[in-house]
PDB file of C-alpha atoms and ligand atoms in Angstrom:
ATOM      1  CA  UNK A1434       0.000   0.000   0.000  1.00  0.00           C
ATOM      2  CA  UNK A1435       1.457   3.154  -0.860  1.00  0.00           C
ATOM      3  CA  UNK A1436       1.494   6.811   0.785  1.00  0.00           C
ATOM      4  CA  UNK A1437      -1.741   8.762   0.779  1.00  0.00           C
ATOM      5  CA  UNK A1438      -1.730  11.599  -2.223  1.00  0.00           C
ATOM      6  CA  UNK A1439      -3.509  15.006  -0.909  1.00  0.00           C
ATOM      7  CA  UNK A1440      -4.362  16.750  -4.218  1.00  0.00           C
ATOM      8  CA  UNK A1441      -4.477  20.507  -4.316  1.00  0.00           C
ATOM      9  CA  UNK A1442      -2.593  23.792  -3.607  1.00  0.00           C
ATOM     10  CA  UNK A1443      -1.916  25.406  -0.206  1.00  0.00           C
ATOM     11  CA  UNK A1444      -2.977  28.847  -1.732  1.00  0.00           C
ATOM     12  CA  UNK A1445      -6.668  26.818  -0.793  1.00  0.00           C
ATOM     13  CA  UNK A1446      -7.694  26.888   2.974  1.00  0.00           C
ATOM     14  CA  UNK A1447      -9.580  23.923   2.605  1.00  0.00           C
ATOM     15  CA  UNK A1448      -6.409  21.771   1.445  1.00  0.00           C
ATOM     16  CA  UNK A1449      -4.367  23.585   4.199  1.00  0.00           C
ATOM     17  CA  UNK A1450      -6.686  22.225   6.395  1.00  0.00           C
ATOM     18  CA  UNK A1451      -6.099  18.615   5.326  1.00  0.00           C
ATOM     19  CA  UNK A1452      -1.922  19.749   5.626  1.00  0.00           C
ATOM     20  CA  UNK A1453      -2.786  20.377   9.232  1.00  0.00           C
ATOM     21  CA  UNK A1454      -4.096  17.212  10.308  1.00  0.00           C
ATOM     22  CA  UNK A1455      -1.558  15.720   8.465  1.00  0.00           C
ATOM     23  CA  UNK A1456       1.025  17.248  10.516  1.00  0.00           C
ATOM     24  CA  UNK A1457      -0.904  17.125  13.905  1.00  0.00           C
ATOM     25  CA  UNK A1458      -0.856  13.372  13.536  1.00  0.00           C
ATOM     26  CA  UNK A1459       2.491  12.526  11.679  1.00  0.00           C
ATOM     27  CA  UNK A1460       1.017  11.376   8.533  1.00  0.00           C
ATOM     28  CA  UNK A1461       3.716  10.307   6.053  1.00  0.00           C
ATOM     29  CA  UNK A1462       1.823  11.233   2.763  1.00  0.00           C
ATOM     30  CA  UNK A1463       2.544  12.682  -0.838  1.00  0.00           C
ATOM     31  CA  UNK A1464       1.432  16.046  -1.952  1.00  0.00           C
ATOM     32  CA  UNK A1465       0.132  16.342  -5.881  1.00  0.00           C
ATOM     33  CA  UNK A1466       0.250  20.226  -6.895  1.00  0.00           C
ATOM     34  CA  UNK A1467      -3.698  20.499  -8.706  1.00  0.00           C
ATOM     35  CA  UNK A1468      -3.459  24.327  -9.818  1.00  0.00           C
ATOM     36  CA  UNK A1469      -7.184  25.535 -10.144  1.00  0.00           C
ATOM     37  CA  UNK A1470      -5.338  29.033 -12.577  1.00  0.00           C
ATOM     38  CA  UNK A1471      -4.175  25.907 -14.887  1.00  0.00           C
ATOM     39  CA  UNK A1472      -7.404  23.928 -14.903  1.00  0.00           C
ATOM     40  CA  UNK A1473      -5.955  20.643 -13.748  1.00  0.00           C
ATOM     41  CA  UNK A1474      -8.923  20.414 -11.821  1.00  0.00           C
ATOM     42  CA  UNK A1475     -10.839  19.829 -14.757  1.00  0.00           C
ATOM     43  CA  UNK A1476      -8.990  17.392 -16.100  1.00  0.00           C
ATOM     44  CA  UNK A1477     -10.185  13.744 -16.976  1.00  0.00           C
ATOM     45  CA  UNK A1478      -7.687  12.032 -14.754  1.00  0.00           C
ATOM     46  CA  UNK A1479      -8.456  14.699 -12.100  1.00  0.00           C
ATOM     47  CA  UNK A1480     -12.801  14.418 -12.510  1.00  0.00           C
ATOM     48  CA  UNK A1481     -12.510  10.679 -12.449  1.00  0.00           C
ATOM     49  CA  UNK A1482     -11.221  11.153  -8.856  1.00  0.00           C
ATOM     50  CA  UNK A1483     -13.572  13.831  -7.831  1.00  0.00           C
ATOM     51  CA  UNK A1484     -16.572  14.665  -9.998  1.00  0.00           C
ATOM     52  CA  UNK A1485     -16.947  17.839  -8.126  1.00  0.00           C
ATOM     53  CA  UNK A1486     -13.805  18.686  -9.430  1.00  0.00           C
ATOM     54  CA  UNK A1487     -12.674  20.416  -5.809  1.00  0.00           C
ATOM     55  CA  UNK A1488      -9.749  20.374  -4.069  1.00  0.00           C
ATOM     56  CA  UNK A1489      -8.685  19.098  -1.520  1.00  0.00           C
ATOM     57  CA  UNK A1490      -9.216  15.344  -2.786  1.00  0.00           C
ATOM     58  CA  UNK A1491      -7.734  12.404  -0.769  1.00  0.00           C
ATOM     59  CA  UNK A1492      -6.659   9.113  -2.519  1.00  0.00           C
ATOM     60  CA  UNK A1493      -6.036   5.952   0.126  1.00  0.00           C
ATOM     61  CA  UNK A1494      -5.446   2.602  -0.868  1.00  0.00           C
ATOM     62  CA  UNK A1495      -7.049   3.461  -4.225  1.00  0.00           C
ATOM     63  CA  UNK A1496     -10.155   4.998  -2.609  1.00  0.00           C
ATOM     64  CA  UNK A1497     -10.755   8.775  -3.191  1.00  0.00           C
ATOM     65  CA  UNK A1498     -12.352  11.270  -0.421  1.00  0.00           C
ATOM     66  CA  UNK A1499     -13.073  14.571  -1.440  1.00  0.00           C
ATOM     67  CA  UNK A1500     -14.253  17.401   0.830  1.00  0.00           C
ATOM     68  CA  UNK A1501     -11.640  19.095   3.742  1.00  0.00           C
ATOM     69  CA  UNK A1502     -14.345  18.372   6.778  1.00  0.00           C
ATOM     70  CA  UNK A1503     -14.788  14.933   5.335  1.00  0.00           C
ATOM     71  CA  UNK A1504     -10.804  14.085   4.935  1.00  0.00           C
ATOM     72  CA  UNK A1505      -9.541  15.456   8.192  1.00  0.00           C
ATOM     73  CA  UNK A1506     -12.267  13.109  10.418  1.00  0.00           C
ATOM     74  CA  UNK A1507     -11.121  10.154   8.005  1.00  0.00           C
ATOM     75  CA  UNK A1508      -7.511  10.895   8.572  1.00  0.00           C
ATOM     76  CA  UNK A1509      -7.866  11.096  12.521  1.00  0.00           C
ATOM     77  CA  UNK A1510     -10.015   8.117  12.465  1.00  0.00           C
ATOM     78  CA  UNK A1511      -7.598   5.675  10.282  1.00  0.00           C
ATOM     79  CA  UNK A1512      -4.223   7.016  11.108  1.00  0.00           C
ATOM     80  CA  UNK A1513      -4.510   9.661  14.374  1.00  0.00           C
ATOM     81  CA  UNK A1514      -2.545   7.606  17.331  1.00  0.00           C
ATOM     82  CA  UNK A1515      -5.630   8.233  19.628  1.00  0.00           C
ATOM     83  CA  UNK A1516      -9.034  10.435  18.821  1.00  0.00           C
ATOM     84  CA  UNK A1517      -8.360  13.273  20.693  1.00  0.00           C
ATOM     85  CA  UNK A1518      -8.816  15.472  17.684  1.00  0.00           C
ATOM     86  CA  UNK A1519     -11.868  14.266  16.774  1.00  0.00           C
ATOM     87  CA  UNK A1520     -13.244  12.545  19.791  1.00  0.00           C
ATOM     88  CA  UNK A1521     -15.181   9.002  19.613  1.00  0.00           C
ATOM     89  CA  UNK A1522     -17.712  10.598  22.519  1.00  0.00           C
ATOM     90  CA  UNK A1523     -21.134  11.683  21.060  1.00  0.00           C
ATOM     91  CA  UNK A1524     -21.401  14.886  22.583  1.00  0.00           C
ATOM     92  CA  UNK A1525     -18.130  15.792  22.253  1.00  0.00           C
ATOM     93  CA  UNK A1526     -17.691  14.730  18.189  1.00  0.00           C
ATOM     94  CA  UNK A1527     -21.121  16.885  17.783  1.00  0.00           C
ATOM     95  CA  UNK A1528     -20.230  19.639  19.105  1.00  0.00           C
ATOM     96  CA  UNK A1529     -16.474  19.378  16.504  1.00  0.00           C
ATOM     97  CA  UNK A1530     -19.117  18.237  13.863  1.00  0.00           C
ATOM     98  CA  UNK A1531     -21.178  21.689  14.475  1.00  0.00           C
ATOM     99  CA  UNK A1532     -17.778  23.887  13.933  1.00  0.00           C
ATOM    100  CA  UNK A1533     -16.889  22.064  10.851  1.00  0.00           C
ATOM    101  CA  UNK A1534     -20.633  22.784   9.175  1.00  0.00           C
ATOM    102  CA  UNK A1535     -20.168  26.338  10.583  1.00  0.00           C
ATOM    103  CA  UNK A1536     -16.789  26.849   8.565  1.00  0.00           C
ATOM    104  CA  UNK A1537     -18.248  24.711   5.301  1.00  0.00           C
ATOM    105  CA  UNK A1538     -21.768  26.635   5.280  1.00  0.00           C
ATOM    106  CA  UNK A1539     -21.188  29.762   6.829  1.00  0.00           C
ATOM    107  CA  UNK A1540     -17.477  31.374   7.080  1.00  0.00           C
ATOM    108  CA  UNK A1541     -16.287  29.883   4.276  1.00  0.00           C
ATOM    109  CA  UNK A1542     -18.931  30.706   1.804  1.00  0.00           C
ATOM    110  CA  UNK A1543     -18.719  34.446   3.204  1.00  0.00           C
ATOM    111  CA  UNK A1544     -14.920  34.362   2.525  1.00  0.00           C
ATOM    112  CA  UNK A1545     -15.521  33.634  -0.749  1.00  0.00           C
ATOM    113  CA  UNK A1546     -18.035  35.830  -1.647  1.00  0.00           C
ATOM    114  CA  UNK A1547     -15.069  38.672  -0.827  1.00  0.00           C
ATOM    115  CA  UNK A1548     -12.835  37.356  -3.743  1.00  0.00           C
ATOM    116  CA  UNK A1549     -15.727  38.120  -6.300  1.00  0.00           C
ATOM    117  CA  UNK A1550     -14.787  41.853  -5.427  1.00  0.00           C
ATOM    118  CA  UNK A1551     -12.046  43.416  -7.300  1.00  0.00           C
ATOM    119  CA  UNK A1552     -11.672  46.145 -10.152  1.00  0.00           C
ATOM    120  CA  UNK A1553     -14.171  44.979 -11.840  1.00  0.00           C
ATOM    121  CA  UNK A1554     -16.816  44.734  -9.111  1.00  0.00           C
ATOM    122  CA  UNK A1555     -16.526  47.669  -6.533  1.00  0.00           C
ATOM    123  CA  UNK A1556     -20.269  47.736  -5.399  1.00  0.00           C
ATOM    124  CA  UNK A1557     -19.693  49.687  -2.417  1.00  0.00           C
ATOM    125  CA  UNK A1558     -23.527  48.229  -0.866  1.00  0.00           C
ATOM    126  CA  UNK A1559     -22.855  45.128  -1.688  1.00  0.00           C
ATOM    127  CA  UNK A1560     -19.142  45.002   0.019  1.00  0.00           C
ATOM    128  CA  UNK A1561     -20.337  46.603   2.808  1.00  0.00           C
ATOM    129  CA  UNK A1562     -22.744  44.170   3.524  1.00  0.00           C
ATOM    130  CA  UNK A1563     -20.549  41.086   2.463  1.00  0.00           C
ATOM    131  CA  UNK A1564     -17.973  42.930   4.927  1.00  0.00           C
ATOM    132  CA  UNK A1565     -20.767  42.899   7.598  1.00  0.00           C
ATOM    133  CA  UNK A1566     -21.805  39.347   7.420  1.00  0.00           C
ATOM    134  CA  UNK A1567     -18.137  38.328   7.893  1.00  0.00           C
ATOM    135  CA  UNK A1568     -18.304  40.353  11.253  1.00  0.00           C
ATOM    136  CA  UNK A1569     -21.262  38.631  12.432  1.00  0.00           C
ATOM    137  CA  UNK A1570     -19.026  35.212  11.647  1.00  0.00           C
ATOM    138  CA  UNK A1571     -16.507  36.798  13.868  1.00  0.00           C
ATOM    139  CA  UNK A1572     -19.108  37.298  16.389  1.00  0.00           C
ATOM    140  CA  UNK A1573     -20.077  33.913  16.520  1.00  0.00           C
ATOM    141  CA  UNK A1574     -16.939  32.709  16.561  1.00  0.00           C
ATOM    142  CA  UNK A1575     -16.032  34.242  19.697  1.00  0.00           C
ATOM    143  CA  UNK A1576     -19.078  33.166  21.387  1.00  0.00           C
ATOM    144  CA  UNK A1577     -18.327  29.479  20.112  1.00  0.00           C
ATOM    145  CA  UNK A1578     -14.559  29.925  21.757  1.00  0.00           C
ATOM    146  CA  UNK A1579     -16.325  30.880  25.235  1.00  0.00           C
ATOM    147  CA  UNK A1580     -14.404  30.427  27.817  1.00  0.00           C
ATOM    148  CA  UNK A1581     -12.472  27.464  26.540  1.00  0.00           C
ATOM    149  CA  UNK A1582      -8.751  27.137  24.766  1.00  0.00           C
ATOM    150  CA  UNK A1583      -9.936  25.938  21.560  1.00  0.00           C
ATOM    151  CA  UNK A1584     -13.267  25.739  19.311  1.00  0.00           C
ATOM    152  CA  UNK A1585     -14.357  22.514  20.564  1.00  0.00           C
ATOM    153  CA  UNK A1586     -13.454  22.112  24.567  1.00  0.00           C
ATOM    154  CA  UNK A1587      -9.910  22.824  25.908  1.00  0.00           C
ATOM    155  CA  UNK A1588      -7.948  20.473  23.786  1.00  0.00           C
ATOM    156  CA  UNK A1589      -7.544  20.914  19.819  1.00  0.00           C
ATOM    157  CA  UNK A1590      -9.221  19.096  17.600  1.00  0.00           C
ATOM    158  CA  UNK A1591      -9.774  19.116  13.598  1.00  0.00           C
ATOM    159  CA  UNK A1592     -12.622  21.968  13.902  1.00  0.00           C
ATOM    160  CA  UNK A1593      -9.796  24.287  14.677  1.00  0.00           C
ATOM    161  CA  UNK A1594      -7.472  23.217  11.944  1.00  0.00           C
ATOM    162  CA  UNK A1595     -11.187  24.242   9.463  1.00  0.00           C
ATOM    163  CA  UNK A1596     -11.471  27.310  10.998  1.00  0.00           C
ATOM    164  CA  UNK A1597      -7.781  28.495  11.489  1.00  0.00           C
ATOM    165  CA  UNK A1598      -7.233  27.639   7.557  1.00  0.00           C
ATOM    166  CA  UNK A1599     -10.154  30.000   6.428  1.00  0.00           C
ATOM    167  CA  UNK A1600     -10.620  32.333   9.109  1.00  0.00           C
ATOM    168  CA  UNK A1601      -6.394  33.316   8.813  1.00  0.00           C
ATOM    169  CA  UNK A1602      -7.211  33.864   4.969  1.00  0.00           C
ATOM    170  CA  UNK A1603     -10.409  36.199   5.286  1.00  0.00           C
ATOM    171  CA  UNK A1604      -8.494  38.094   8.039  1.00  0.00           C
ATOM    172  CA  UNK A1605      -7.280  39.698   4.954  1.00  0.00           C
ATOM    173  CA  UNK A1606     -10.360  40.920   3.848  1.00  0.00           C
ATOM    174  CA  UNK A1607     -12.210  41.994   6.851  1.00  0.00           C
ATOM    175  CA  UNK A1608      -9.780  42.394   9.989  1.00  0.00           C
ATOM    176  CA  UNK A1609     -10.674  40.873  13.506  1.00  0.00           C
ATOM    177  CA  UNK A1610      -9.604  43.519  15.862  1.00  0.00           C
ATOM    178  CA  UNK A1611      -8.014  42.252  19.145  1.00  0.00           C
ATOM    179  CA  UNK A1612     -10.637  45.094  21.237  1.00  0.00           C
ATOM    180  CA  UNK A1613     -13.497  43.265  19.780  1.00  0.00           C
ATOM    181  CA  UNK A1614     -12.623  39.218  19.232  1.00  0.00           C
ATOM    182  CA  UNK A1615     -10.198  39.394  22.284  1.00  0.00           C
ATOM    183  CA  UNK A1616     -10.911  35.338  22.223  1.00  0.00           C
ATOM    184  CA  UNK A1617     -10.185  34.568  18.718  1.00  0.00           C
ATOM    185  CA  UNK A1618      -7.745  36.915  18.646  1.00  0.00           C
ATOM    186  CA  UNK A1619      -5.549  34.726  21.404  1.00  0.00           C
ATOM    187  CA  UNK A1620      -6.907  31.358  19.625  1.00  0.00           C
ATOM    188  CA  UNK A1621      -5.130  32.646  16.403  1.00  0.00           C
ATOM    189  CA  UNK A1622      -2.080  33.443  18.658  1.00  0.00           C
ATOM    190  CA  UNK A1623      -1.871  30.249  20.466  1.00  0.00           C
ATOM    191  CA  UNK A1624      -2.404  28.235  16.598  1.00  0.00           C
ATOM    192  CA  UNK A1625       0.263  30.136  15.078  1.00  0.00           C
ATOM    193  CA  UNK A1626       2.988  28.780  17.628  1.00  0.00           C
ATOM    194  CA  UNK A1627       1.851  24.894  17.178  1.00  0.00           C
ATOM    195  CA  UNK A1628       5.740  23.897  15.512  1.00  0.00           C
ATOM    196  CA  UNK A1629       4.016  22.544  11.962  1.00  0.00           C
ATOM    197  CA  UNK A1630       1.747  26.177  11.766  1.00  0.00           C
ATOM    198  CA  UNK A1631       3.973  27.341   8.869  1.00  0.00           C
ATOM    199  CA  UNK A1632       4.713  24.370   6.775  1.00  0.00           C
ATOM    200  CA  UNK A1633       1.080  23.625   7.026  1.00  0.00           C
ATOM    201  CA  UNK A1634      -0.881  26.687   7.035  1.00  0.00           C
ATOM    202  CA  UNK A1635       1.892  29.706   7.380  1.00  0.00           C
ATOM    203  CA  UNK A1636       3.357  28.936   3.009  1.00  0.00           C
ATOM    204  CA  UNK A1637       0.464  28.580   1.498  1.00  0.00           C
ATOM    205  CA  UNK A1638      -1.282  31.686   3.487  1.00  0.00           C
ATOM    206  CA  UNK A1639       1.583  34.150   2.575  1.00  0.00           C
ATOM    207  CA  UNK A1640       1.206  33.524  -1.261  1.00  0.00           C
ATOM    208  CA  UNK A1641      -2.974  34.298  -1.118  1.00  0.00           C
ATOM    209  CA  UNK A1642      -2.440  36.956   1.440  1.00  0.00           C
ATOM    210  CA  UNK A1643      -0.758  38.869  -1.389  1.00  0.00           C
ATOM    211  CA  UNK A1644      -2.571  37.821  -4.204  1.00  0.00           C
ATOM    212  CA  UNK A1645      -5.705  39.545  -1.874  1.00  0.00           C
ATOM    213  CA  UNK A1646      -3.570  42.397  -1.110  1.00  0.00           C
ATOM    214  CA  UNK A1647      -3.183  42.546  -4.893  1.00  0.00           C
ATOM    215  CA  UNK A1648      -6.827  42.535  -5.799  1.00  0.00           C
ATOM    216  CA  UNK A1649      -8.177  44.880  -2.916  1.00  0.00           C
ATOM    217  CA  UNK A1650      -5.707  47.339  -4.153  1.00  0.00           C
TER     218      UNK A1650
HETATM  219  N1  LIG B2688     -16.383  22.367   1.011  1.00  0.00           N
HETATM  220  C1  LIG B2688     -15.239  22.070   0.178  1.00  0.00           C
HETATM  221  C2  LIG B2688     -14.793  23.312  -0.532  1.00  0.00           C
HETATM  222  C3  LIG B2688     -13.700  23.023  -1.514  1.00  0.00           C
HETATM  223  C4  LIG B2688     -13.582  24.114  -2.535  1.00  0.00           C
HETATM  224  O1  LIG B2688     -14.586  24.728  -2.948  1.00  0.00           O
HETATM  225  N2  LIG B2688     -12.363  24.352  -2.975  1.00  0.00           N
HETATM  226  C5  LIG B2688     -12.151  25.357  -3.987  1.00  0.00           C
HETATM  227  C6  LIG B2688     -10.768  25.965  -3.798  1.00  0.00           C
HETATM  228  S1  LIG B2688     -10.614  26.741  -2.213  1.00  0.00           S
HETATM  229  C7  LIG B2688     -12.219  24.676  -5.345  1.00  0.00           C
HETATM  230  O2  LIG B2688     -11.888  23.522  -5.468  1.00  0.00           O
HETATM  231  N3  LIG B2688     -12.667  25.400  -6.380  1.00  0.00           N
HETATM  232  C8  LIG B2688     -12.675  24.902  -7.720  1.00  0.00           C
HETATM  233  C9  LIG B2688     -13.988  24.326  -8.168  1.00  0.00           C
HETATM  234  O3  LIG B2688     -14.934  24.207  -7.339  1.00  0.00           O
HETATM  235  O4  LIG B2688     -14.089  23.996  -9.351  1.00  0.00           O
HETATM  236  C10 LIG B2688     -14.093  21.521   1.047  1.00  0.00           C
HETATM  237  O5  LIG B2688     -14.047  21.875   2.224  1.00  0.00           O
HETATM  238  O6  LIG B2688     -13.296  20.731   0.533  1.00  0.00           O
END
């Protein structure tokens, strides 16, 4: 049986949150470069794994897995030396499982609806309010944190490696001020010093920091 093969590009926070569990559990795998710019994503070889035609795509033992939320509870589940990051108690997975839907059908979709501003689109209502709707992510973010050390209880687990990946990239966009998301704000602080932060997330968040910077300019 060979390696696992994560497909994608670390300029996505979806795949960077596969690269993160990775690391977190010590996963020897290889990494196949799909760049969305150069339509690999489209191609045959590509849409036979993954109809969707999305990355991040996982192939194990000849079986494909497509979807971040649904890769990174796979991963800890087949190769994660115990389950603390995503935890065999009911309660306790639910309340991961509820982050992870937050990030796929709320944060992310309002990060993305910032990159369809640029130049060309400068609607100035319809930023504000996309701008807006990100805040009231933030807001719910902190109350999710509460008075714990990570999103899901006090000990990481994958729905902070979902939300670290996409909320460090919309950042960019809409700032979270320290004054006002004191609790994410240390989160973010305490994720950034975990020792596989920048092979994992740090890279790939650099390069679509500036292409935003680029854009919003
Ligand atoms: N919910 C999916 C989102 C994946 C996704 O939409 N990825 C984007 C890049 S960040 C993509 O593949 N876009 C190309 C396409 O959909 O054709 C996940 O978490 O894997």
């Amino acid at each position: 049986m060979g390696k696992p093969i994560i497909y994608g590009t670390d300029l996505s926070p979806a795949v960077r949150s596969v690269l993160l569990t990775a690391h977190a559990i010590g996963l020897d795998y290889e990494f196949r470069e799909i760049s969305l710019q150069k339509n690999e994503h489209k191609t045959e070889e590509y849409l036979k794994k993954n109809p969707q035609h999305t990355i991040p795509t996982l192939e194990d033992d000849g079986k494909c897995i497509w979807d971040s939320h649904a890769i990174i509870t796979y991963l800890v589940g087949k190769y994660a030396k115990d389950d603390s990051l995503y935890p065999k108690d009911l309660y306790k997975r639910a309340v991961v499982d509820q982050r992870l839907h937050f990030e796929s059908s709320v944060l992310s979709p309002r990060m993305s609806r910032m990159f369809t501003f640029g130049p060309s689109n400068k609607d100035p209502q319809a930023l504000e309010s996309a701008k807006t709707a990100i805040l009231e992510a933030y807001d719910f973010l902190e109350k999710f944190i509460g008075s714990n050390q990570y999103f899901a209880g006090d000990s990481l687990t994958v729905a902070d490696f979902s939300i670290l990946a996409t909320f460090s990239t919309v950042i960019n966009f809409v700032p979270a001020e320290q004054g006002k998301f004191p609790k994410i704000s240390s989160w973010l602080d305490r994720l950034t010093k975990l020792p596989y932060y920048q092979k994992a997330n740090g890279e790939g968040l650099e390069k679509i920091s500036a292409f935003i910077k680029k854009m919003s300019s």
